[in-house]
């Protein structure tokens, strides 16, 4: 085993984060199309903007909050640092820096994938095509993980890649559920209605959680069981406990390297995440779903900072 | 022109130039290309085209590209690749190989002398001001001893083939010659796209270049470094040759670092790893002398490592190529190369120079100005084919302009006899046409010199053009050295 440049560790970490981010955005856009319709068939895309704190930058360049503009803004807008195109380009540029350390297939797929996304225009984003385009993007991201998982050499590069994957995935799961959090508020007008059930159903599907959910809850579908499943079921691959377990394993794997044995890395944020991952959904609702999701996101940020301080020599490279 | 072997070449006419496939204009096609001519001849032009566009796509998908930066966009361009290989016989290669080794040996002895006793200057073989007045001359290098006297670890020597079929040296590249990644990748590409063509021809392999370079770099490590840590220092992803840096780092299994990843501490160069600082013993650098160390050279450099030179001078890190090798790849110094070879090796040059006139000398200037319309005029300090005026192809106005530039600053120019660059059959549109080519073999020197059996064949894709540089519409071909 050999040492790894701090910058390369950072590159590997961010390839995973950016691809994961793009995939989740594709999932969100895909369900918002369903979500956005209330019983009158009117669309409301503002929650997606709120979720990413993008109201201001969106309004600065687009007039109307509608499906066409949202799709443009989040899929192909190069100037939006939260867009899929931006994320995949960032993933590719990070991969470019460690191209000599990753498999040729990993690089080639990302390169081809980016070139394909870069060719998308407004004409490809018609409402009738949106779901298909989102599906293709999701598939491109999944293909990336498959290739990376199948071919990356299991050294530090891999550990940082996994750390990036699960920190981002955990963060994105909280965001996905956050979109629907208002349904868990008491006296929300839609709770329990047909449209509400359809939306929770869509949420499950968008997180690829439906088949797992049905095995655990063959009959029920309430906001609490759905949110509880997605956030807290340790067997569900996108849940908080599952992500935290993977993060812990990656940290252990890292510290098992001879070159890193002398480091002490036991961030408080990771312990706190572990504690939050152990909550049940009743406790979460009593605490406030939105507040809970916020806290998880905050701890993930702190964990990211701790990783940067220790391994990416953040203080060192800025000096 | 010999009778064409098949339909593919039925219209082909090398136009009075020496042809790499069909040989001398008046002679019979050479025996060593026969097998390949026959196999190629069985292909239809449409097949060739289809496979060629597949290789283009593959290059793009693999990201074997160089990047052109415009105002705000980064555009990845594929260096055009022509699928008809350039073939070199075993006998020709023997000459090239020994000629290149001889030249690099002399260049290394020359640089060592220049930075130590300067005997060659004192003996009046090379004018002193040509060396000490050269912007690439590094006074700081005086008295610094290098292992095996190896200054130029990687050299690229540009060769052309004249109408008589003889190889001549056009230029020596002793700083950071690029292009070797294309030699290896072009071969991989050909093997995938034309397995039927490459099979059982007896082509010498080029895939061990990375191993050989790593070996040489390890030999140059400071004494005491048992398992030397080698890195490749690149200006970063924005450099147009970044793909090549990636390629070489991967082939050698070394980290591809940038200046910001390195730091001088405790008298050594160290790299910033996830586990802290770690000593570096050998740096294969792909950045110019000027940018290596802001403390010693260009203070504005963001690409280098502050304090690197001091560590280097103390012998605690090796650099390849060494600092200051630019004195040897100057176009004016080139004219003295046959004399330099004789001076250090007591041998005649195996590979001829192209006849060169120095405008810094009165006779050379007079000759050049008198024959502007027959000569090729080159500025001494430029590379990439910039500022070259090809007399017989230039307009009256262009010649007048060049004349004015030479008269204003004669020392900055040389002129050379026009070489009838050899041609190679090349796929152009729906036809096979002759296009001019050159050849850049790569020579690696650690303890000893080794020549990669192959080289970069650059092809001037524009009809009639003699300028093969990629910045001027050049492409590449796979180069087959036969066993």
Short mmCIF file of N, CA and C in Angstrom, two decimals, chain A residues 2-9 78-79 92-93 96-102 104 107-109 111-112 115 119 156 160 259-260 262-263 310-313 316-317 319, chain B residues 59-65 67 69 72-74 76 229 237 242-243 245-247 249-250 254-258 260-263 265 271-278:
data_model
loop_
_atom_site.label_atom_id
_atom_site.label_comp_id
_atom_site.label_asym_id
_atom_site.label_seq_id
_atom_site.Cartn_x
_atom_site.Cartn_y
_atom_site.Cartn_z
N UNK A 2 0.41 2.26 -0.68
CA UNK A 2 1.26 3.44 -0.74
C UNK A 2 0.48 4.66 -0.27
N UNK A 3 1.23 5.72 -0.08
CA UNK A 3 0.61 6.94 0.43
C UNK A 3 -0.23 7.59 -0.67
N UNK A 4 -1.06 8.50 -0.26
CA UNK A 4 -1.93 9.17 -1.21
C UNK A 4 -1.86 10.68 -1.00
N UNK A 5 -1.69 11.38 -2.08
CA UNK A 5 -1.68 12.83 -2.02
C UNK A 5 -3.01 13.33 -1.46
N UNK A 6 -2.94 14.32 -0.56
CA UNK A 6 -4.16 14.83 0.06
C UNK A 6 -5.16 15.32 -0.99
N UNK A 7 -4.62 15.96 -2.03
CA UNK A 7 -5.51 16.49 -3.06
C UNK A 7 -6.26 15.38 -3.78
N UNK A 8 -5.59 14.24 -3.98
CA UNK A 8 -6.24 13.13 -4.66
C UNK A 8 -7.35 12.53 -3.80
N UNK A 9 -7.11 12.52 -2.49
CA UNK A 9 -8.14 12.02 -1.57
C UNK A 9 -9.39 12.89 -1.72
N UNK A 78 -25.64 25.66 -16.93
CA UNK A 78 -24.23 25.59 -16.55
C UNK A 78 -23.87 26.53 -15.42
N UNK A 79 -24.66 27.64 -15.36
CA UNK A 79 -24.31 28.64 -14.36
C UNK A 79 -24.88 28.33 -12.99
N UNK A 92 -16.41 14.95 -13.33
CA UNK A 92 -15.44 14.62 -14.37
C UNK A 92 -14.13 15.35 -14.14
N UNK A 93 -14.18 16.61 -13.76
CA UNK A 93 -12.93 17.35 -13.55
C UNK A 93 -12.15 16.80 -12.37
N UNK A 96 -10.56 13.79 -13.64
CA UNK A 96 -9.44 14.13 -14.52
C UNK A 96 -8.14 14.25 -13.71
N UNK A 97 -8.27 14.82 -12.50
CA UNK A 97 -7.08 15.01 -11.67
C UNK A 97 -6.51 13.69 -11.16
N UNK A 98 -7.35 12.67 -11.03
CA UNK A 98 -6.81 11.40 -10.53
C UNK A 98 -6.98 10.31 -11.59
N UNK A 99 -6.99 10.76 -12.83
CA UNK A 99 -7.19 9.83 -13.92
C UNK A 99 -6.15 8.72 -13.93
N UNK A 100 -4.95 9.03 -13.44
CA UNK A 100 -3.92 8.00 -13.44
C UNK A 100 -4.11 6.99 -12.32
N UNK A 101 -5.05 7.26 -11.41
CA UNK A 101 -5.25 6.37 -10.27
C UNK A 101 -6.53 5.56 -10.36
N UNK A 102 -7.42 5.94 -11.27
CA UNK A 102 -8.69 5.23 -11.38
C UNK A 102 -8.67 4.39 -12.65
N UNK A 104 -9.55 2.95 -16.29
CA UNK A 104 -9.86 3.61 -17.55
C UNK A 104 -11.37 3.67 -17.76
N UNK A 107 -13.08 6.50 -15.84
CA UNK A 107 -12.89 7.79 -16.49
C UNK A 107 -13.71 7.89 -17.77
N UNK A 108 -13.64 6.86 -18.59
CA UNK A 108 -14.30 6.92 -19.89
C UNK A 108 -15.81 7.11 -19.73
N UNK A 109 -16.40 6.35 -18.81
CA UNK A 109 -17.85 6.46 -18.62
C UNK A 109 -18.23 7.88 -18.18
N UNK A 111 -16.61 10.61 -18.69
CA UNK A 111 -16.35 11.52 -19.81
C UNK A 111 -17.48 11.46 -20.83
N UNK A 112 -17.88 10.24 -21.18
CA UNK A 112 -18.95 10.07 -22.15
C UNK A 112 -20.27 10.58 -21.58
N UNK A 115 -20.34 14.33 -21.64
CA UNK A 115 -20.53 14.82 -23.01
C UNK A 115 -21.99 14.67 -23.45
N UNK A 119 -24.77 17.87 -24.18
CA UNK A 119 -25.47 18.04 -25.46
C UNK A 119 -26.97 18.25 -25.29
N UNK A 156 -6.67 3.82 -0.25
CA UNK A 156 -7.28 5.02 0.33
C UNK A 156 -8.28 5.67 -0.63
N UNK A 160 -12.00 6.99 0.51
CA UNK A 160 -12.49 8.36 0.39
C UNK A 160 -13.69 8.43 -0.56
N UNK A 259 0.04 4.04 6.54
CA UNK A 259 0.45 5.44 6.44
C UNK A 259 -0.40 6.35 7.31
N UNK A 260 -1.56 5.85 7.76
CA UNK A 260 -2.48 6.73 8.50
C UNK A 260 -2.62 6.31 9.95
N UNK A 262 -0.84 6.69 12.48
CA UNK A 262 -0.45 7.65 13.50
C UNK A 262 -1.49 8.74 13.71
N UNK A 263 -2.51 8.79 12.84
CA UNK A 263 -3.50 9.85 12.97
C UNK A 263 -4.57 9.47 14.00
N UNK A 310 -8.40 16.80 8.79
CA UNK A 310 -7.45 15.73 9.09
C UNK A 310 -6.74 15.21 7.85
N UNK A 311 -7.52 14.91 6.81
CA UNK A 311 -6.93 14.19 5.68
C UNK A 311 -6.59 15.08 4.48
N UNK A 312 -7.38 16.11 4.26
CA UNK A 312 -7.11 16.94 3.09
C UNK A 312 -6.18 18.08 3.45
N UNK A 313 -5.74 18.10 4.73
CA UNK A 313 -4.81 19.13 5.19
C UNK A 313 -5.33 20.50 4.82
N UNK A 316 -3.39 23.26 5.86
CA UNK A 316 -2.08 23.29 5.24
C UNK A 316 -2.12 23.92 3.84
N UNK A 317 -3.09 23.48 3.06
CA UNK A 317 -3.07 23.92 1.66
C UNK A 317 -3.48 25.37 1.49
N UNK A 319 -2.47 27.72 3.56
CA UNK A 319 -1.40 28.59 4.08
C UNK A 319 -0.42 28.95 2.98
N UNK B 59 -11.08 7.98 -29.48
CA UNK B 59 -10.16 8.97 -28.91
C UNK B 59 -10.92 9.98 -28.06
N UNK B 60 -12.05 10.41 -28.59
CA UNK B 60 -12.84 11.42 -27.87
C UNK B 60 -13.40 10.85 -26.57
N UNK B 61 -13.94 9.62 -26.67
CA UNK B 61 -14.53 9.00 -25.49
C UNK B 61 -13.49 8.70 -24.42
N UNK B 62 -12.32 8.29 -24.86
CA UNK B 62 -11.26 8.00 -23.90
C UNK B 62 -10.68 9.28 -23.34
N UNK B 63 -11.04 10.40 -23.93
CA UNK B 63 -10.49 11.67 -23.45
C UNK B 63 -9.03 11.80 -23.81
N UNK B 64 -8.61 11.18 -24.91
CA UNK B 64 -7.24 11.37 -25.39
C UNK B 64 -7.26 12.64 -26.22
N UNK B 65 -7.28 13.73 -25.50
CA UNK B 65 -7.56 15.00 -26.16
C UNK B 65 -6.57 16.04 -25.65
N UNK B 67 -6.63 20.22 -24.82
CA UNK B 67 -7.69 21.14 -24.50
C UNK B 67 -7.37 22.53 -25.01
N UNK B 69 -8.43 26.35 -24.78
CA UNK B 69 -9.21 27.24 -23.94
C UNK B 69 -9.51 28.54 -24.69
N UNK B 72 -14.31 31.47 -22.46
CA UNK B 72 -14.88 30.89 -21.25
C UNK B 72 -15.06 29.38 -21.37
N UNK B 73 -14.90 28.86 -22.56
CA UNK B 73 -15.13 27.44 -22.73
C UNK B 73 -13.85 26.66 -22.88
N UNK B 74 -13.84 25.48 -22.31
CA UNK B 74 -12.74 24.56 -22.53
C UNK B 74 -13.22 23.54 -23.55
N UNK B 76 -12.45 20.22 -25.71
CA UNK B 76 -11.56 19.07 -25.86
C UNK B 76 -11.46 18.71 -27.33
N UNK B 229 11.28 7.70 -4.19
CA UNK B 229 9.93 8.15 -4.44
C UNK B 229 9.96 9.11 -5.62
N UNK B 237 -4.39 20.54 -14.77
CA UNK B 237 -5.38 20.11 -15.77
C UNK B 237 -5.56 21.11 -16.90
N UNK B 242 -1.98 17.88 -20.68
CA UNK B 242 -2.34 17.20 -19.44
C UNK B 242 -2.61 15.72 -19.64
N UNK B 243 -3.23 15.38 -20.76
CA UNK B 243 -3.49 13.96 -20.99
C UNK B 243 -2.19 13.16 -20.94
N UNK B 245 0.48 13.83 -19.29
CA UNK B 245 0.96 13.72 -17.92
C UNK B 245 0.23 12.60 -17.18
N UNK B 246 -1.09 12.55 -17.41
CA UNK B 246 -1.89 11.47 -16.83
C UNK B 246 -1.36 10.12 -17.31
N UNK B 247 -1.16 10.05 -18.59
CA UNK B 247 -0.70 8.80 -19.20
C UNK B 247 0.61 8.33 -18.59
N UNK B 249 2.08 9.27 -15.76
CA UNK B 249 1.98 8.98 -14.33
C UNK B 249 1.40 7.58 -14.14
N UNK B 250 0.40 7.26 -14.92
CA UNK B 250 -0.22 5.94 -14.81
C UNK B 250 0.76 4.85 -15.24
N UNK B 254 3.30 6.52 -10.68
CA UNK B 254 3.76 7.56 -9.75
C UNK B 254 2.67 8.63 -9.63
N UNK B 255 2.67 9.37 -8.50
CA UNK B 255 1.66 10.42 -8.35
C UNK B 255 1.87 11.56 -9.35
N UNK B 256 0.77 12.07 -9.86
CA UNK B 256 0.80 13.21 -10.77
C UNK B 256 0.56 14.46 -9.93
N UNK B 257 1.63 15.13 -9.56
CA UNK B 257 1.48 16.23 -8.60
C UNK B 257 1.56 17.58 -9.28
N UNK B 258 1.09 18.59 -8.56
CA UNK B 258 1.25 19.98 -8.98
C UNK B 258 2.10 20.68 -7.93
N UNK B 260 1.48 22.94 -5.94
CA UNK B 260 0.82 23.15 -4.65
C UNK B 260 0.82 21.91 -3.76
N UNK B 261 1.13 20.75 -4.35
CA UNK B 261 1.17 19.52 -3.55
C UNK B 261 2.53 19.31 -2.90
N UNK B 262 3.51 20.13 -3.30
CA UNK B 262 4.87 19.95 -2.81
C UNK B 262 5.29 21.12 -1.94
N UNK B 263 6.21 20.86 -1.05
CA UNK B 263 6.70 21.91 -0.17
C UNK B 263 8.13 21.53 0.22
N UNK B 265 10.71 21.33 3.10
CA UNK B 265 10.79 21.39 4.55
C UNK B 265 11.91 20.46 5.02
N UNK B 271 5.95 15.88 -0.23
CA UNK B 271 4.60 16.03 -0.79
C UNK B 271 3.56 15.88 0.31
N UNK B 272 2.45 16.57 0.11
CA UNK B 272 1.41 16.58 1.13
C UNK B 272 0.48 15.38 0.93
N UNK B 273 0.60 14.39 1.78
CA UNK B 273 -0.27 13.22 1.66
C UNK B 273 -1.32 13.25 2.76
N UNK B 274 -2.26 12.33 2.66
CA UNK B 274 -3.32 12.25 3.68
C UNK B 274 -2.73 11.98 5.06
N UNK B 275 -1.56 11.34 5.09
CA UNK B 275 -0.95 11.02 6.37
C UNK B 275 0.13 12.02 6.78
N UNK B 276 0.25 13.13 6.06
CA UNK B 276 1.27 14.13 6.40
C UNK B 276 2.30 14.27 5.29
N UNK B 277 3.44 14.88 5.61
CA UNK B 277 4.44 15.13 4.58
C UNK B 277 5.29 13.89 4.32
N UNK B 278 5.71 13.74 3.07
CA UNK B 278 6.50 12.58 2.71
C UNK B 278 7.56 13.00 1.69
#
